[in-house]
mmCIF file of C-alpha atoms in Angstrom:
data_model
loop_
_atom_site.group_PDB
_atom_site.id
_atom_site.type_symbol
_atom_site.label_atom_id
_atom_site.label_comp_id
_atom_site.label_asym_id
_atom_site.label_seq_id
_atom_site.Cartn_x
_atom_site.Cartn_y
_atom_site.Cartn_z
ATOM 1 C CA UNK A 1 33.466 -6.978 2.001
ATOM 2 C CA UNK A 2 35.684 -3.670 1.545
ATOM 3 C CA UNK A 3 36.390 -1.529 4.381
ATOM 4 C CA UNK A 4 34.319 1.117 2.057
ATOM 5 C CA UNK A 5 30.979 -1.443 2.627
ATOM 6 C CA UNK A 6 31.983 -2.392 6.354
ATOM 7 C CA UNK A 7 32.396 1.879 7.173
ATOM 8 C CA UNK A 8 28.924 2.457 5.458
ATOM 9 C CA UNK A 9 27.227 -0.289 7.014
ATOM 10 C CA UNK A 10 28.196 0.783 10.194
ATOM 11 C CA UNK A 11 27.185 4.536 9.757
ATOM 12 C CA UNK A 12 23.850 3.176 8.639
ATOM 13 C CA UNK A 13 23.139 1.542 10.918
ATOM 14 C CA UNK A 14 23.810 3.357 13.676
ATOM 15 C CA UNK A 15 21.760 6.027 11.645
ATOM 16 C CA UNK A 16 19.084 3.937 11.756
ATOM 17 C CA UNK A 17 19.340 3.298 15.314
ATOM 18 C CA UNK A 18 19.289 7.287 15.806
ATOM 19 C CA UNK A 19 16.053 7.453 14.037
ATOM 20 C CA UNK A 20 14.469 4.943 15.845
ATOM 21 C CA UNK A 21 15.111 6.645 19.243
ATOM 22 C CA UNK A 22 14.084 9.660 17.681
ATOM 23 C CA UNK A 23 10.683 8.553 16.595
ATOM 24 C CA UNK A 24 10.593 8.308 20.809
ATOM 25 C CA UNK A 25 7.744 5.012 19.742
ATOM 26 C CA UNK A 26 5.162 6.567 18.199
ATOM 27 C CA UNK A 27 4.330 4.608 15.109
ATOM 28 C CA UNK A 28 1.239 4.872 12.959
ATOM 29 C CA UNK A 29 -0.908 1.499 13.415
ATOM 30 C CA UNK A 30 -1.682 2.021 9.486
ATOM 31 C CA UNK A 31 1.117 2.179 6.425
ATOM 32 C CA UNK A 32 -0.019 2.585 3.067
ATOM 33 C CA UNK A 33 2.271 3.156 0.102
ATOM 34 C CA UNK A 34 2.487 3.883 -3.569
ATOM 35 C CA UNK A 35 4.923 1.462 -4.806
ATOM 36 C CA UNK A 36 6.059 3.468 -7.403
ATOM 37 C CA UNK A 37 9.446 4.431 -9.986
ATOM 38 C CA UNK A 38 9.749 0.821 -11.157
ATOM 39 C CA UNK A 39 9.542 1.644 -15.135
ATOM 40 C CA UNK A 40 12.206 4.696 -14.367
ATOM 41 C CA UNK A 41 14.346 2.412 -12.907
ATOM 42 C CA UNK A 42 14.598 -0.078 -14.890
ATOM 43 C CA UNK A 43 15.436 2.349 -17.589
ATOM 44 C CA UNK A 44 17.836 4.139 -15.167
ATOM 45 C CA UNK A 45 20.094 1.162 -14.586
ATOM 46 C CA UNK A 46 19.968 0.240 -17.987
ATOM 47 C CA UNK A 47 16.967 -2.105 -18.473
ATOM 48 C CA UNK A 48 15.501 -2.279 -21.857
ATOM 49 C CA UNK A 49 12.306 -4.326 -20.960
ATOM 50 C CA UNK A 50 10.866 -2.747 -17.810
ATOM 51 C CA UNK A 51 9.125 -6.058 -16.404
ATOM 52 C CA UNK A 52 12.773 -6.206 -14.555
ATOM 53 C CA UNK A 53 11.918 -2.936 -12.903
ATOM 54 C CA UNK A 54 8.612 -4.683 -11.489
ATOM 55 C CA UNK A 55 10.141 -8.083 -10.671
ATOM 56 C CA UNK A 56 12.987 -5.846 -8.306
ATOM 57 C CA UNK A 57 10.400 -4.026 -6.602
ATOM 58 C CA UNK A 58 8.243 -6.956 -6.074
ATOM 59 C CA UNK A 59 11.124 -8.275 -4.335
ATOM 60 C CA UNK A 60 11.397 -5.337 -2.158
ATOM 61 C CA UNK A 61 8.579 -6.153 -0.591
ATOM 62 C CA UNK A 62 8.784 -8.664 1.974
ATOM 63 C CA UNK A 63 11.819 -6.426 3.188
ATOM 64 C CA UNK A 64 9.941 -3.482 3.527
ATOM 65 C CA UNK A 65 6.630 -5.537 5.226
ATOM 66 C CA UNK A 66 9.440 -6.576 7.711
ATOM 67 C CA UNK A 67 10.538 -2.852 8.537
ATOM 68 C CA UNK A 68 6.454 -2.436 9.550
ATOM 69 C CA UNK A 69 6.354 -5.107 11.317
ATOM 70 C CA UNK A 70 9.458 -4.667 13.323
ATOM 71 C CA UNK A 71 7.687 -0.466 13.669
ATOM 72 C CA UNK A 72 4.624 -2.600 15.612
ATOM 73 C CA UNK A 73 2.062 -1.722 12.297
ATOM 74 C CA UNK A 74 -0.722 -3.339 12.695
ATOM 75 C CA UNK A 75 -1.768 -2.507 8.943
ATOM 76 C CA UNK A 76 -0.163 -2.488 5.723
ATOM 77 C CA UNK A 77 -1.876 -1.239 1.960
ATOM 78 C CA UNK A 78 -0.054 -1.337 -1.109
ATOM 79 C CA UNK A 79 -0.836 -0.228 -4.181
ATOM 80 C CA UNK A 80 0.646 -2.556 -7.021
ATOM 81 C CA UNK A 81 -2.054 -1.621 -9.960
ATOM 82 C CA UNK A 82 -4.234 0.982 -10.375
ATOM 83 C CA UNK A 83 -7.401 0.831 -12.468
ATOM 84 C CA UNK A 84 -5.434 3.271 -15.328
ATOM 85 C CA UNK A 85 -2.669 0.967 -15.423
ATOM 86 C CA UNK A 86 -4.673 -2.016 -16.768
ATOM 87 C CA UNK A 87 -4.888 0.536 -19.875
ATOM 88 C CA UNK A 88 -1.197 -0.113 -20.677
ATOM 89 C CA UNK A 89 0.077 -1.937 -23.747
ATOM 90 C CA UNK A 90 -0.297 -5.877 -23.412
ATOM 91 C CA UNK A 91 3.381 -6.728 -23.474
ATOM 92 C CA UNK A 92 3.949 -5.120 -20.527
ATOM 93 C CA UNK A 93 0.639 -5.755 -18.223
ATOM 94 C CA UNK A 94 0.917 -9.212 -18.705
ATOM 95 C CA UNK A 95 3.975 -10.120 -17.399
ATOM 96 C CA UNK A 96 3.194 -7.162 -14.558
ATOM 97 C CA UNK A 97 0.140 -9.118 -13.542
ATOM 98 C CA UNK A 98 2.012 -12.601 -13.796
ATOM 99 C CA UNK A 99 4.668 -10.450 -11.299
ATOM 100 C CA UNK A 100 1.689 -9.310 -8.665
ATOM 101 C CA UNK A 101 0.811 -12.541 -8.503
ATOM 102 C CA UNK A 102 3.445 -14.666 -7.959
ATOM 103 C CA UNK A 103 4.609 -11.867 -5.243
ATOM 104 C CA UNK A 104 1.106 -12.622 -3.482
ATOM 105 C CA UNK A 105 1.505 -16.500 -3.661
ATOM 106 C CA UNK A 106 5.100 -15.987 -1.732
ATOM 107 C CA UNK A 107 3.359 -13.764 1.110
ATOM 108 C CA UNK A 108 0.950 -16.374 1.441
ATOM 109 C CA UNK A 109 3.194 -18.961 1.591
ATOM 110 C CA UNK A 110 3.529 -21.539 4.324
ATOM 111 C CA UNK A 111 5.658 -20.170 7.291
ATOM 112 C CA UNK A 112 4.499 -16.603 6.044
ATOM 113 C CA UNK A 113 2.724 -14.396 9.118
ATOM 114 C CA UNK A 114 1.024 -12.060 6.387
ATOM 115 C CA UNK A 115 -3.060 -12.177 6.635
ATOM 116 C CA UNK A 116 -4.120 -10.761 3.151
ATOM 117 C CA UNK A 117 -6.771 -9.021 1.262
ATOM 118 C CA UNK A 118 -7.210 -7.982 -1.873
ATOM 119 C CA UNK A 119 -8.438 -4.897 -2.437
ATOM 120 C CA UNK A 120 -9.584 -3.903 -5.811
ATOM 121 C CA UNK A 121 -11.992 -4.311 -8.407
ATOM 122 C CA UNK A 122 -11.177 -7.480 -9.247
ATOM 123 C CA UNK A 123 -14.122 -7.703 -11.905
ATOM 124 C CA UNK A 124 -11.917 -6.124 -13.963
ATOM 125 C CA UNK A 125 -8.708 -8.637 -14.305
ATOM 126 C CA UNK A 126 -8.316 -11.507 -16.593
ATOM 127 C CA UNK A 127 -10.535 -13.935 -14.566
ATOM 128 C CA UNK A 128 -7.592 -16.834 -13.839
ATOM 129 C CA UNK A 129 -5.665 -13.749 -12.204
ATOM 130 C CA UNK A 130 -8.623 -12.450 -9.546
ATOM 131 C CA UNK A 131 -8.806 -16.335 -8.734
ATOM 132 C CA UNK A 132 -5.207 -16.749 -7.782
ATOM 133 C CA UNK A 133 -5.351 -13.382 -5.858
ATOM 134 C CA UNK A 134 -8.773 -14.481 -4.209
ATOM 135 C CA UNK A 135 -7.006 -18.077 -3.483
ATOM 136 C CA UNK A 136 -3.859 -16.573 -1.781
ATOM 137 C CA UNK A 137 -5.942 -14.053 0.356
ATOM 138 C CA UNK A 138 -8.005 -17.020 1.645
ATOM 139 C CA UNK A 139 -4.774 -19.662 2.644
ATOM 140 C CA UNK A 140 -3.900 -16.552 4.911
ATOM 141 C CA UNK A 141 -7.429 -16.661 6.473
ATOM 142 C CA UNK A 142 -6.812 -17.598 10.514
ATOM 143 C CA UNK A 143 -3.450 -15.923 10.811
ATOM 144 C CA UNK A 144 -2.870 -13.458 13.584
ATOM 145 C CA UNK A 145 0.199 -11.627 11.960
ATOM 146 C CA UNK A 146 0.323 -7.971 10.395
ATOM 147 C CA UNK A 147 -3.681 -7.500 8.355
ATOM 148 C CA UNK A 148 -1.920 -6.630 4.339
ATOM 149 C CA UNK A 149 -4.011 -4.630 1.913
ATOM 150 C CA UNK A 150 -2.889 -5.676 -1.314
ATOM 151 C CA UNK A 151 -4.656 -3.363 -4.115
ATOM 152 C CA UNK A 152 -4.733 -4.691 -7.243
ATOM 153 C CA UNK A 153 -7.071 -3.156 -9.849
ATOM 154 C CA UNK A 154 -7.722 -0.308 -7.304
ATOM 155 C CA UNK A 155 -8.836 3.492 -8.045
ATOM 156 C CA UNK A 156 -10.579 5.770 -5.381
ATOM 157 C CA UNK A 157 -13.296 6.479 -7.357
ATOM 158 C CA UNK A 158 -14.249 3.121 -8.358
ATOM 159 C CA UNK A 159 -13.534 1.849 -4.591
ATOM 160 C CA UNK A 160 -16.435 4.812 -3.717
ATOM 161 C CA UNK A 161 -18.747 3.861 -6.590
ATOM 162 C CA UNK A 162 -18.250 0.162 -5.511
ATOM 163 C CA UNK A 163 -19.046 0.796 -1.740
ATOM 164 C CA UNK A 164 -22.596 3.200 -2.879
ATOM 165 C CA UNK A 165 -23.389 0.333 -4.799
ATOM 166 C CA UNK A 166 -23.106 -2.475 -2.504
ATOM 167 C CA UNK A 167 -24.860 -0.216 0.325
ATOM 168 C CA UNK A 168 -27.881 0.649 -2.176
ATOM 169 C CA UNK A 169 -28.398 -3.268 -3.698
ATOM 170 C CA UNK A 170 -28.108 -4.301 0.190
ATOM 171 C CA UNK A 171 -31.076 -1.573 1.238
ATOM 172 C CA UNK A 172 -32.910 -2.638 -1.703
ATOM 173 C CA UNK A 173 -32.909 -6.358 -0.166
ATOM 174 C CA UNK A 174 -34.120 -5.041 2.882
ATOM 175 C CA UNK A 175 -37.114 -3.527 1.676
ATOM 176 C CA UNK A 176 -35.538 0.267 2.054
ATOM 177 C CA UNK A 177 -36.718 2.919 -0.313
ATOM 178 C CA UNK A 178 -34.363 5.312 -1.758
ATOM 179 C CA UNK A 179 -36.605 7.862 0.379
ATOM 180 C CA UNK A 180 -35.937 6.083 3.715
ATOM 181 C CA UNK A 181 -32.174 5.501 2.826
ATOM 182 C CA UNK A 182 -31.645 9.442 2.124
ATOM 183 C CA UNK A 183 -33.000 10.164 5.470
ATOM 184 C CA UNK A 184 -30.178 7.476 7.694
ATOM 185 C CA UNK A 185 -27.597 7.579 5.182
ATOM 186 C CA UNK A 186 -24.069 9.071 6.778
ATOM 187 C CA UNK A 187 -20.260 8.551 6.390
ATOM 188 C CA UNK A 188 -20.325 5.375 8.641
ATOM 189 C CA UNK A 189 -22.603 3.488 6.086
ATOM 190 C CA UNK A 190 -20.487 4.158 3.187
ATOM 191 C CA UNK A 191 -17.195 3.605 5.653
ATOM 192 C CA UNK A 192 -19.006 0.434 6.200
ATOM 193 C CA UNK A 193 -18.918 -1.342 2.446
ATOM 194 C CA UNK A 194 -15.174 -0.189 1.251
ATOM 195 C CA UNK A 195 -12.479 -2.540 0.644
ATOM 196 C CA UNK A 196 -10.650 -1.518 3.778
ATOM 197 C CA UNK A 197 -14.078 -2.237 5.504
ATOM 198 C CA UNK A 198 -13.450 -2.649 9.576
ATOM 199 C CA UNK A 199 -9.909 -1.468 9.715
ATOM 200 C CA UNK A 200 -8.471 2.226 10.758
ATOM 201 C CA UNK A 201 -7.858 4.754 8.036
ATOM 202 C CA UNK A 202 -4.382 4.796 7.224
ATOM 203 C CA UNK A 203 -2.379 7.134 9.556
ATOM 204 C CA UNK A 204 0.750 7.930 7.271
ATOM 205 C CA UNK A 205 0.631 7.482 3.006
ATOM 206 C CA UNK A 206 4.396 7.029 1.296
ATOM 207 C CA UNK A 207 5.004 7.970 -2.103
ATOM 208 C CA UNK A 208 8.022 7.026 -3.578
ATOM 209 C CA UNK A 209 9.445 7.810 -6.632
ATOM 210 C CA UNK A 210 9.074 11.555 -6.192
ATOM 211 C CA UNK A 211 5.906 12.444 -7.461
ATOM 212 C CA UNK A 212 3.437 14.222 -4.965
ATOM 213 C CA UNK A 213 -0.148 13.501 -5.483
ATOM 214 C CA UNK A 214 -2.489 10.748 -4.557
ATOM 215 C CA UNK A 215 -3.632 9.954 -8.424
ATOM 216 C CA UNK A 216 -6.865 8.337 -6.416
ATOM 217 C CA UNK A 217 -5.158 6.205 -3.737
ATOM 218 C CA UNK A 218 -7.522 5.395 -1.037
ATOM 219 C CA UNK A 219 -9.278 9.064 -1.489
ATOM 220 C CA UNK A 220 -11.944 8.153 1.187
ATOM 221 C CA UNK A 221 -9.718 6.967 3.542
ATOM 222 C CA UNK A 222 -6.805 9.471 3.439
ATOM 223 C CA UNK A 223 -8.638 12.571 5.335
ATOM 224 C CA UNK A 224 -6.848 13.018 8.199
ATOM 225 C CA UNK A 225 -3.286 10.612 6.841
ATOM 226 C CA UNK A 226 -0.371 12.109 6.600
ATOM 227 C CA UNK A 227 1.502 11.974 3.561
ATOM 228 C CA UNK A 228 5.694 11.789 3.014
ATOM 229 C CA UNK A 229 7.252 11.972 -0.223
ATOM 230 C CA UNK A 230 10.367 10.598 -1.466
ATOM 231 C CA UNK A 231 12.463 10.843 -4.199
ATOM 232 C CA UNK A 232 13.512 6.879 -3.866
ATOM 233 C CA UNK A 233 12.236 5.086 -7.003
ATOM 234 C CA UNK A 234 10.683 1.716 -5.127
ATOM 235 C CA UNK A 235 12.950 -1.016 -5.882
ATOM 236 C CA UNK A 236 15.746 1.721 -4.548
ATOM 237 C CA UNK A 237 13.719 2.275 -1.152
ATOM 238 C CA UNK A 238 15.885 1.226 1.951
ATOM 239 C CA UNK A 239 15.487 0.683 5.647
ATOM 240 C CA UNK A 240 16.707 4.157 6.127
ATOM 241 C CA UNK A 241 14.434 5.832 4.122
ATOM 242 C CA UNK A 242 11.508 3.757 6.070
ATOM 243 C CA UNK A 243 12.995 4.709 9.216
ATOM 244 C CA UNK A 244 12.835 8.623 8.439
ATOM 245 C CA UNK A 245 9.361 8.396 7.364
ATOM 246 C CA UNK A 246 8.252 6.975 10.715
ATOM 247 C CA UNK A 247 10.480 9.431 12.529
ATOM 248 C CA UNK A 248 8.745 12.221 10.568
ATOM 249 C CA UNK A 249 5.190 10.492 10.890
ATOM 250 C CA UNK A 250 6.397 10.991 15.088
ATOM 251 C CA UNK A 251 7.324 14.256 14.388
ATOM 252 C CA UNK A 252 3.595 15.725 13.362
ATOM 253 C CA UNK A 253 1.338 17.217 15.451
ATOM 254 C CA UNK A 254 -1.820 15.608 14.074
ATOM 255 C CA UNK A 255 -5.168 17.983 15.581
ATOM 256 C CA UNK A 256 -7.637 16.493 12.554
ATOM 257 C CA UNK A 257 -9.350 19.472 11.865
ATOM 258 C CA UNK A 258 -9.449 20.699 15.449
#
């Protein structure tokens, strides 16, 4: 290692140890994040097929479910494909979904803490690809580690059309007519058939990459999350950059409407 290395490690980490005390403990018990930037760079550092830009940032990942665990999370999403990305040319969704799901067999690997659960429409993959996801999710069943949301084949919209649907074919088992329904029906009984179904709404959302908008992420969920923005593309996301979103997420005064 050159002294150059040695002196940066040392700054950043004792950085990091500055905004750990600053974030004085206060950590949000939910994480979700965008996982996004891989395509730019890939092309950035000089990649001509951007499948290398998805297999670094699906090596990213255990590192950065580490950083939430050692932050006490209780709850991690991720975003890895979006119902608009399964629009993309052939060549590269393939080997993207080949990616997603080898990086889900390795959190659900032996010796792994990670519970999982897919969240997603999973109607929509290529049938062999929902069964490996499905498979991994359920070798993690038991576990008492961090819950993690992987979303695969996951829009807002569809999540919300998804959860009306479920709650109106259960009703209709029950004998409940639309009438009756419209009269009880609330937020709860939505809440109640999303993916992220018994768990807390996520309490901070990160963005990477740069861009700042939700493009559909979890749009029931997010009311009341707070949101940080970075101009990191995702496999370029470090420690540090993890670090100051928690101290900002500690930062907030969050009054939810009040």
């Amino acid at each position: 290692m050159s002294v150059r290395s040695f002196l940066s490690d040392v700054v950043y980490s004792a950085y990091g140890r500055r905004l750990i005390q600053q974030a004085a403990g206060r950590h949000p018990r939910h994480i979700a994040i965008m996982l996004d930037g891989n395509r730019r760079w890939a092309r950035e550092a000089g990649f001509t097929d951007v499948s290398d830009g998805h297999r670094a940032g699906a090596k990213k990942i255990a590192d950065f479910l580490s950083w939430c665990q050692e932050a006490d999370v209780e709850v991690v999403t991720m975003w890895l494909l979006s119902t608009d990305n399964l629009n993309r040319d052939p060549d590269e969704l393939t080997p993207l979904l080949k990616i997603i799901t080898d990086v889900t067999d390795e959190l659900a690997a032996p010796g792994t803490p990670w519970r999982l659960r897919i969240v997603g429409a999973l109607d929509l993959l290529p049938a062999d690809v929902a069964k490996r996801l499905s498979e991994a999710a359920a070798r993690t069943e038991g576990r008492t580690g961090m819950e993690v949301n992987v979303a695969v084949g996951y829009g807002g919209r569809q999540e919300i059309a998804d959860a009306v649907r479920k709650l109106l074919l259960q009703h209709a088992d029950e004998g409940t007519s639309i009438h009756e329904l419209a009269k009880i029906l609330d937020v709860d009984h939505i809440s109640e058939h999303l993916y992220t179904s018994g768990q807390p709404d996520p309490d901070l959302i990160i963005r990477t990459s740069g861009e700042q908008r939700l493009s559909g992420f979890l749009l029931w969920q997010s009311a009341h999350s707070e949101f940080w923005f970075t101009e990191a593309y995702w496999p370029a996301f470090r420690r540090v950059d993890f670090l100051r979103a928690i101290r900002d997420y500690a930062w907030r005064h969050r009054r939810f409407g009040a």
